[in-house]
Amino acid sequence: MAASDQHRSRHHDESSSRPNKKKKISRSPETNLLFNLNSCSKSKDLSAALALYDAAVTSSELRLSQQHFQTLVYLCSASISDTSLRSLAIDRGFEIFDRMVSSGISPNEASVTSVARLAAAKGDGDYAFKVVKDFVSVGGVSIPRLRTYAPALLCFCERLDADMGYEVEEHMEAAGIALEEAEILALLKVSAATGRENKVYRYLHKLREYVGCVCEETSKIIEEWFCGEKAGEVSDNGIGSDVGMLREAVLKNGGGWHGHGWVGEGKWTVKKGNVSSTGRCLSCREQLACVDTNEVETQKFVDSLVALAMERKAKMNSCETQVDFSEFQDWLEKHGNYEAIVDGANIGLYQQNFVDGSFSLPQQLESVVKELYRESGNNKWPLILLHKRRVRALLENPTHRNLVEEWISNGVLYPTPPGSNDDWYWLYAAAKLKCLLVTNDEMRDHIFELLGSSFFHKWKERHQVRYTFVKGNLKLEMPSPFSVVIQESEKGSWHFPVSCENNEESSRTWMCISRQSVLDSPKSNGKLATS
């Protein structure tokens, strides 16, 4: 055998003895196209993406899918900010979307959003709104979002078509989509520009409900409205004279607003200043409120907690839990004159890093109870909620027995039954009695999100008292005496907190806006006198 043949034979034998290398997976033309389109999207290369699309359309080997079209219309909508590409992006974007629809491919939310942005960039708010309404009417898994409606809404507002802007908002509300500051600002701006004072009032309250602190741009629009001639002409139509009704509305709403309309007469005065650490406006000397949840929200929360506790019965295959919680509800109705509820386990186990959790009654729980009694201006004891197992252990300890028995007999301590969750009891009591809750529990469990994070955050801000022990000394961190949110007083004045970089309350700017009201008058009519 020739040397060369021997070499080839040996090489073949060695190659066949090696493990086979993983074969390169061949991708379909559709997969390759999607990969290349995604690369163009990442590099924002619209021209290259359109060239790929044009080639694909003329190819008999390719079938364009929803993902291909979605990537293309997104890239077109993302290119409208480039003035050199704007016209091309709009024209080709509509062309691609039309082909998508004519091919029988249903657009998803992302595609509809992209096309709505293209239409808005063209100034065609009607088409931007139509494509969203068509998408909603078809239904399906994909649902519209705030970003889907925003192009049409902002387009109408920019061209001062207030009625169409309101129509888009109604459509959003029906779809359960909440506005954010940019969209509320656009509606507020168009309402002010077209002189619709009732709509301005509505959107100021939308800001209060959904935003809290306003940005600089929003504060300027608000200031322009109140300094304008139209705002000074708006009358309260006698609402301001019924101070009793306004005060009752503020109380029912949880404080900080009444919602009955403009109050006062004449021109408004706009000042910018700060608020003291106690919540006193340094511009008008008015005391800001610590805003609580309203009565409807609170009752819904209470009812949800009751339902949750009762639901436990089915899981335990026992009626004991239901009976126990019902007994607690009845007991609370008879003894519910408390200003504070205490999460006994949370305090007793604070910094007790031992196996089985050493419970510290004298050093911690008793300190909290005494401090709350001392700080109560009415000499009221708080209510401690503690599991029956821990109460039994304390009663068996001669050192603590007398104090615990005294607490039970005076209604200061309620033992929660076995098989129940302490959290239901102390949270229900605090919500039902609308009083303070002393606990460091972060309350991240799902049962605390029954009404959504926005509600629960507001509730905790108003009711939760945190605590620390430094070298055995107790420090209670009471809720802030005022809420950093937009506020409307019974006098008709407004206070707007403006966002700041460091969120340092002492340096935060507040807009204080007021005008003459009945409460400023030395004389009062019958309604004011009786209130």
mmCIF file of N, CA and C in Angstrom, residues 420-501:
data_model
loop_
_atom_site.group_PDB
_atom_site.id
_atom_site.type_symbol
_atom_site.label_atom_id
_atom_site.label_comp_id
_atom_site.label_asym_id
_atom_site.label_seq_id
_atom_site.Cartn_x
_atom_site.Cartn_y
_atom_site.Cartn_z
ATOM 1 N N SER A 420 -55.548 29.555 64.812
ATOM 2 C CA SER A 420 -55.870 30.808 64.130
ATOM 3 C C SER A 420 -54.594 31.597 63.878
ATOM 4 N N ASN A 421 -54.698 32.571 63.024
ATOM 5 C CA ASN A 421 -53.572 33.434 62.687
ATOM 6 C C ASN A 421 -53.707 34.736 63.459
ATOM 7 N N ASP A 422 -52.723 35.027 64.302
ATOM 8 C CA ASP A 422 -52.767 36.270 65.085
ATOM 9 C C ASP A 422 -52.983 37.492 64.204
ATOM 10 N N ASP A 423 -52.386 37.437 63.002
ATOM 11 C CA ASP A 423 -52.435 38.595 62.109
ATOM 12 C C ASP A 423 -53.869 39.022 61.812
ATOM 13 N N TRP A 424 -54.760 38.034 61.629
ATOM 14 C CA TRP A 424 -56.149 38.379 61.325
ATOM 15 C C TRP A 424 -56.741 39.210 62.457
ATOM 16 N N TYR A 425 -56.416 38.858 63.673
ATOM 17 C CA TYR A 425 -57.034 39.488 64.848
ATOM 18 C C TYR A 425 -56.551 40.921 65.042
ATOM 19 N N TRP A 426 -55.209 41.094 65.072
ATOM 20 C CA TRP A 426 -54.752 42.469 65.332
ATOM 21 C C TRP A 426 -55.010 43.407 64.164
ATOM 22 N N LEU A 427 -54.988 42.885 62.929
ATOM 23 C CA LEU A 427 -55.262 43.740 61.778
ATOM 24 C C LEU A 427 -56.754 44.082 61.702
ATOM 25 N N TYR A 428 -57.605 43.094 61.978
ATOM 26 C CA TYR A 428 -59.047 43.345 61.987
ATOM 27 C C TYR A 428 -59.401 44.387 63.048
ATOM 28 N N ALA A 429 -58.842 44.236 64.243
ATOM 29 C CA ALA A 429 -59.161 45.165 65.332
ATOM 30 C C ALA A 429 -58.732 46.594 64.993
ATOM 31 N N ALA A 430 -57.516 46.746 64.434
ATOM 32 C CA ALA A 430 -57.019 48.085 64.093
ATOM 33 C C ALA A 430 -57.857 48.714 62.986
ATOM 34 N N ALA A 431 -58.247 47.900 61.978
ATOM 35 C CA ALA A 431 -59.046 48.432 60.873
ATOM 36 C C ALA A 431 -60.473 48.747 61.326
ATOM 37 N N LYS A 432 -61.062 47.864 62.115
ATOM 38 C CA LYS A 432 -62.427 48.045 62.587
ATOM 39 C C LYS A 432 -62.559 49.273 63.480
ATOM 40 N N LEU A 433 -61.592 49.454 64.373
ATOM 41 C CA LEU A 433 -61.652 50.558 65.333
ATOM 42 C C LEU A 433 -60.999 51.836 64.811
ATOM 43 N N LYS A 434 -60.379 51.737 63.606
ATOM 44 C CA LYS A 434 -59.705 52.900 62.998
ATOM 45 C C LYS A 434 -58.684 53.503 63.962
ATOM 46 N N CYS A 435 -57.890 52.622 64.570
ATOM 47 C CA CYS A 435 -56.930 53.085 65.559
ATOM 48 C C CYS A 435 -55.508 52.691 65.160
ATOM 49 N N LEU A 436 -54.544 52.973 66.032
ATOM 50 C CA LEU A 436 -53.141 52.677 65.761
ATOM 51 C C LEU A 436 -52.855 51.189 65.927
ATOM 52 N N LEU A 437 -51.831 50.723 65.209
ATOM 53 C CA LEU A 437 -51.388 49.331 65.300
ATOM 54 C C LEU A 437 -49.888 49.327 65.550
ATOM 55 N N VAL A 438 -49.483 48.784 66.695
ATOM 56 C CA VAL A 438 -48.064 48.769 67.059
ATOM 57 C C VAL A 438 -47.463 47.432 66.648
ATOM 58 N N THR A 439 -46.638 47.454 65.627
ATOM 59 C CA THR A 439 -45.957 46.251 65.146
ATOM 60 C C THR A 439 -44.854 46.654 64.187
ATOM 61 N N ASN A 440 -43.802 45.836 64.154
ATOM 62 C CA ASN A 440 -42.743 46.015 63.148
ATOM 63 C C ASN A 440 -42.931 45.047 61.981
ATOM 64 N N ASP A 441 -44.033 44.302 62.006
ATOM 65 C CA ASP A 441 -44.326 43.366 60.930
ATOM 66 C C ASP A 441 -44.417 44.143 59.610
ATOM 67 N N GLU A 442 -43.706 43.682 58.596
ATOM 68 C CA GLU A 442 -43.724 44.367 57.301
ATOM 69 C C GLU A 442 -45.039 44.128 56.558
ATOM 70 N N MET A 443 -45.794 43.134 56.991
ATOM 71 C CA MET A 443 -47.112 42.846 56.413
ATOM 72 C C MET A 443 -47.013 42.663 54.903
ATOM 73 N N ARG A 444 -46.125 41.757 54.493
ATOM 74 C CA ARG A 444 -45.966 41.470 53.064
ATOM 75 C C ARG A 444 -46.765 40.236 52.634
ATOM 76 N N ASP A 445 -47.389 39.558 53.577
ATOM 77 C CA ASP A 445 -48.162 38.366 53.252
ATOM 78 C C ASP A 445 -49.309 38.719 52.305
ATOM 79 N N HIS A 446 -49.738 37.725 51.526
ATOM 80 C CA HIS A 446 -50.781 37.988 50.537
ATOM 81 C C HIS A 446 -52.084 38.476 51.156
ATOM 82 N N ILE A 447 -52.329 38.123 52.421
ATOM 83 C CA ILE A 447 -53.597 38.555 53.022
ATOM 84 C C ILE A 447 -53.636 40.067 53.209
ATOM 85 N N PHE A 448 -52.445 40.703 53.192
ATOM 86 C CA PHE A 448 -52.408 42.143 53.380
ATOM 87 C C PHE A 448 -52.560 42.912 52.073
ATOM 88 N N GLU A 449 -52.692 42.180 50.963
ATOM 89 C CA GLU A 449 -52.840 42.850 49.671
ATOM 90 C C GLU A 449 -54.259 42.686 49.132
ATOM 91 N N LEU A 450 -55.187 42.496 50.054
ATOM 92 C CA LEU A 450 -56.566 42.229 49.642
ATOM 93 C C LEU A 450 -57.181 43.376 48.848
ATOM 94 N N LEU A 451 -56.790 44.583 49.176
ATOM 95 C CA LEU A 451 -57.346 45.736 48.470
ATOM 96 C C LEU A 451 -56.326 46.392 47.563
ATOM 97 N N GLY A 452 -55.204 45.740 47.331
ATOM 98 C CA GLY A 452 -54.198 46.329 46.458
ATOM 99 C C GLY A 452 -53.168 47.111 47.242
ATOM 100 N N SER A 453 -51.995 47.226 46.667
ATOM 101 C CA SER A 453 -50.864 47.838 47.363
ATOM 102 C C SER A 453 -51.089 49.321 47.651
ATOM 103 N N SER A 454 -51.779 50.054 46.754
ATOM 104 C CA SER A 454 -51.964 51.488 46.958
ATOM 105 C C SER A 454 -52.813 51.748 48.195
ATOM 106 N N PHE A 455 -53.904 50.972 48.352
ATOM 107 C CA PHE A 455 -54.732 51.136 49.536
ATOM 108 C C PHE A 455 -53.957 50.788 50.792
ATOM 109 N N PHE A 456 -53.298 49.638 50.799
ATOM 110 C CA PHE A 456 -52.669 49.167 52.025
ATOM 111 C C PHE A 456 -51.493 50.049 52.433
ATOM 112 N N HIS A 457 -50.770 50.570 51.447
ATOM 113 C CA HIS A 457 -49.674 51.494 51.760
ATOM 114 C C HIS A 457 -50.220 52.723 52.481
ATOM 115 N N LYS A 458 -51.330 53.260 51.999
ATOM 116 C CA LYS A 458 -51.931 54.436 52.632
ATOM 117 C C LYS A 458 -52.424 54.098 54.031
ATOM 118 N N TRP A 459 -53.016 52.920 54.188
ATOM 119 C CA TRP A 459 -53.515 52.524 55.510
ATOM 120 C C TRP A 459 -52.367 52.390 56.508
ATOM 121 N N LYS A 460 -51.298 51.720 56.106
ATOM 122 C CA LYS A 460 -50.150 51.534 57.015
ATOM 123 C C LYS A 460 -49.521 52.871 57.381
ATOM 124 N N GLU A 461 -49.408 53.761 56.398
ATOM 125 C CA GLU A 461 -48.799 55.071 56.643
ATOM 126 C C GLU A 461 -49.543 55.838 57.729
ATOM 127 N N ARG A 462 -50.840 55.652 57.775
ATOM 128 C CA ARG A 462 -51.670 56.382 58.740
ATOM 129 C C ARG A 462 -51.771 55.674 60.090
ATOM 130 N N HIS A 463 -51.686 54.315 60.112
ATOM 131 C CA HIS A 463 -52.018 53.582 61.339
ATOM 132 C C HIS A 463 -50.860 52.830 61.996
ATOM 133 N N GLN A 464 -49.831 52.473 61.256
ATOM 134 C CA GLN A 464 -48.787 51.638 61.850
ATOM 135 C C GLN A 464 -47.817 52.443 62.701
ATOM 136 N N VAL A 465 -47.557 51.924 63.906
ATOM 137 C CA VAL A 465 -46.559 52.499 64.807
ATOM 138 C C VAL A 465 -45.419 51.494 64.913
ATOM 139 N N ARG A 466 -44.235 51.918 64.516
ATOM 140 C CA ARG A 466 -43.062 51.051 64.652
ATOM 141 C C ARG A 466 -42.358 51.365 65.967
ATOM 142 N N TYR A 467 -41.457 50.490 66.372
ATOM 143 C CA TYR A 467 -40.787 50.673 67.665
ATOM 144 C C TYR A 467 -39.350 50.156 67.579
ATOM 145 N N THR A 468 -38.523 50.649 68.473
ATOM 146 C CA THR A 468 -37.163 50.134 68.636
ATOM 147 C C THR A 468 -36.830 50.152 70.128
ATOM 148 N N PHE A 469 -35.888 49.312 70.504
ATOM 149 C CA PHE A 469 -35.358 49.318 71.870
ATOM 150 C C PHE A 469 -33.853 49.539 71.765
ATOM 151 N N VAL A 470 -33.386 50.650 72.268
ATOM 152 C CA VAL A 470 -31.951 50.961 72.253
ATOM 153 C C VAL A 470 -31.455 50.924 73.687
ATOM 154 N N LYS A 471 -30.618 49.914 73.970
ATOM 155 C CA LYS A 471 -30.116 49.709 75.336
ATOM 156 C C LYS A 471 -31.265 49.628 76.331
ATOM 157 N N GLY A 472 -32.320 48.944 75.915
ATOM 158 C CA GLY A 472 -33.457 48.744 76.810
ATOM 159 C C GLY A 472 -34.465 49.874 76.817
ATOM 160 N N ASN A 473 -34.153 50.974 76.146
ATOM 161 C CA ASN A 473 -35.053 52.121 76.138
ATOM 162 C C ASN A 473 -35.953 52.082 74.901
ATOM 163 N N LEU A 474 -37.253 52.219 75.127
ATOM 164 C CA LEU A 474 -38.239 52.139 74.055
ATOM 165 C C LEU A 474 -38.355 53.465 73.305
ATOM 166 N N LYS A 475 -38.483 53.337 71.977
ATOM 167 C CA LYS A 475 -38.782 54.503 71.150
ATOM 168 C C LYS A 475 -39.893 54.109 70.184
ATOM 169 N N LEU A 476 -41.031 54.804 70.270
ATOM 170 C CA LEU A 476 -42.145 54.569 69.367
ATOM 171 C C LEU A 476 -42.065 55.536 68.187
ATOM 172 N N GLU A 477 -42.189 54.998 66.995
ATOM 173 C CA GLU A 477 -42.174 55.833 65.782
ATOM 174 C C GLU A 477 -43.611 56.001 65.318
ATOM 175 N N MET A 478 -44.218 57.099 65.748
ATOM 176 C CA MET A 478 -45.625 57.339 65.450
ATOM 177 C C MET A 478 -45.800 57.739 63.984
ATOM 178 N N PRO A 479 -46.999 57.555 63.425
ATOM 179 C CA PRO A 479 -47.251 57.992 62.047
ATOM 180 C C PRO A 479 -47.011 59.490 61.901
ATOM 181 N N SER A 480 -46.647 59.904 60.706
ATOM 182 C CA SER A 480 -46.403 61.325 60.451
ATOM 183 C C SER A 480 -47.672 62.119 60.761
ATOM 184 N N PRO A 481 -47.533 63.311 61.318
ATOM 185 C CA PRO A 481 -48.715 64.117 61.651
ATOM 186 C C PRO A 481 -49.442 64.664 60.423
ATOM 187 N N PHE A 482 -48.850 64.515 59.241
ATOM 188 C CA PHE A 482 -49.525 64.963 58.022
ATOM 189 C C PHE A 482 -49.076 64.103 56.851
ATOM 190 N N SER A 483 -49.882 64.097 55.796
ATOM 191 C CA SER A 483 -49.583 63.281 54.612
ATOM 192 C C SER A 483 -49.042 64.160 53.494
ATOM 193 N N VAL A 484 -47.991 63.648 52.836
ATOM 194 C CA VAL A 484 -47.385 64.385 51.729
ATOM 195 C C VAL A 484 -48.129 64.013 50.448
ATOM 196 N N VAL A 485 -49.332 64.558 50.336
ATOM 197 C CA VAL A 485 -50.190 64.346 49.174
ATOM 198 C C VAL A 485 -50.940 65.651 48.897
ATOM 199 N N ILE A 486 -51.518 65.747 47.709
ATOM 200 C CA ILE A 486 -52.342 66.909 47.374
ATOM 201 C C ILE A 486 -53.523 66.967 48.342
ATOM 202 N N GLN A 487 -53.788 68.175 48.875
ATOM 203 C CA GLN A 487 -54.868 68.312 49.847
ATOM 204 C C GLN A 487 -55.776 69.485 49.486
ATOM 205 N N GLU A 488 -57.069 69.266 49.734
ATOM 206 C CA GLU A 488 -58.100 70.282 49.504
ATOM 207 C C GLU A 488 -58.827 70.483 50.824
ATOM 208 N N SER A 489 -58.851 71.685 51.334
ATOM 209 C CA SER A 489 -59.457 71.920 52.643
ATOM 210 C C SER A 489 -60.916 72.332 52.514
ATOM 211 N N GLU A 490 -61.612 72.334 53.627
ATOM 212 C CA GLU A 490 -63.016 72.760 53.641
ATOM 213 C C GLU A 490 -63.152 74.244 53.312
ATOM 214 N N LYS A 491 -62.063 74.994 53.459
ATOM 215 C CA LYS A 491 -62.070 76.418 53.104
ATOM 216 C C LYS A 491 -61.908 76.624 51.605
ATOM 217 N N GLY A 492 -61.581 75.545 50.885
ATOM 218 C CA GLY A 492 -61.405 75.661 49.448
ATOM 219 C C GLY A 492 -59.973 75.841 49.011
ATOM 220 N N SER A 493 -59.057 75.909 49.963
ATOM 221 C CA SER A 493 -57.642 76.081 49.617
ATOM 222 C C SER A 493 -57.045 74.748 49.173
ATOM 223 N N TRP A 494 -55.961 74.839 48.417
ATOM 224 C CA TRP A 494 -55.274 73.658 47.894
ATOM 225 C C TRP A 494 -53.799 73.709 48.290
ATOM 226 N N HIS A 495 -53.231 72.519 48.533
ATOM 227 C CA HIS A 495 -51.795 72.401 48.793
ATOM 228 C C HIS A 495 -51.239 71.275 47.920
ATOM 229 N N PHE A 496 -50.228 71.617 47.132
ATOM 230 C CA PHE A 496 -49.624 70.665 46.198
ATOM 231 C C PHE A 496 -48.149 70.447 46.547
ATOM 232 N N PRO A 497 -47.781 69.220 46.985
ATOM 233 C CA PRO A 497 -46.358 68.939 47.210
ATOM 234 C C PRO A 497 -45.662 68.709 45.872
ATOM 235 N N VAL A 498 -44.475 69.290 45.702
ATOM 236 C CA VAL A 498 -43.730 69.158 44.450
ATOM 237 C C VAL A 498 -42.585 68.173 44.659
ATOM 238 N N SER A 499 -42.410 67.277 43.715
ATOM 239 C CA SER A 499 -41.355 66.264 43.812
ATOM 240 C C SER A 499 -39.990 66.928 43.954
ATOM 241 N N CYS A 500 -39.148 66.340 44.799
ATOM 242 C CA CYS A 500 -37.784 66.844 44.963
ATOM 243 C C CYS A 500 -36.810 65.674 44.888
ATOM 244 N N GLU A 501 -35.578 65.952 44.566
ATOM 245 C CA GLU A 501 -34.593 64.898 44.311
ATOM 246 C C GLU A 501 -34.312 64.038 45.529
#
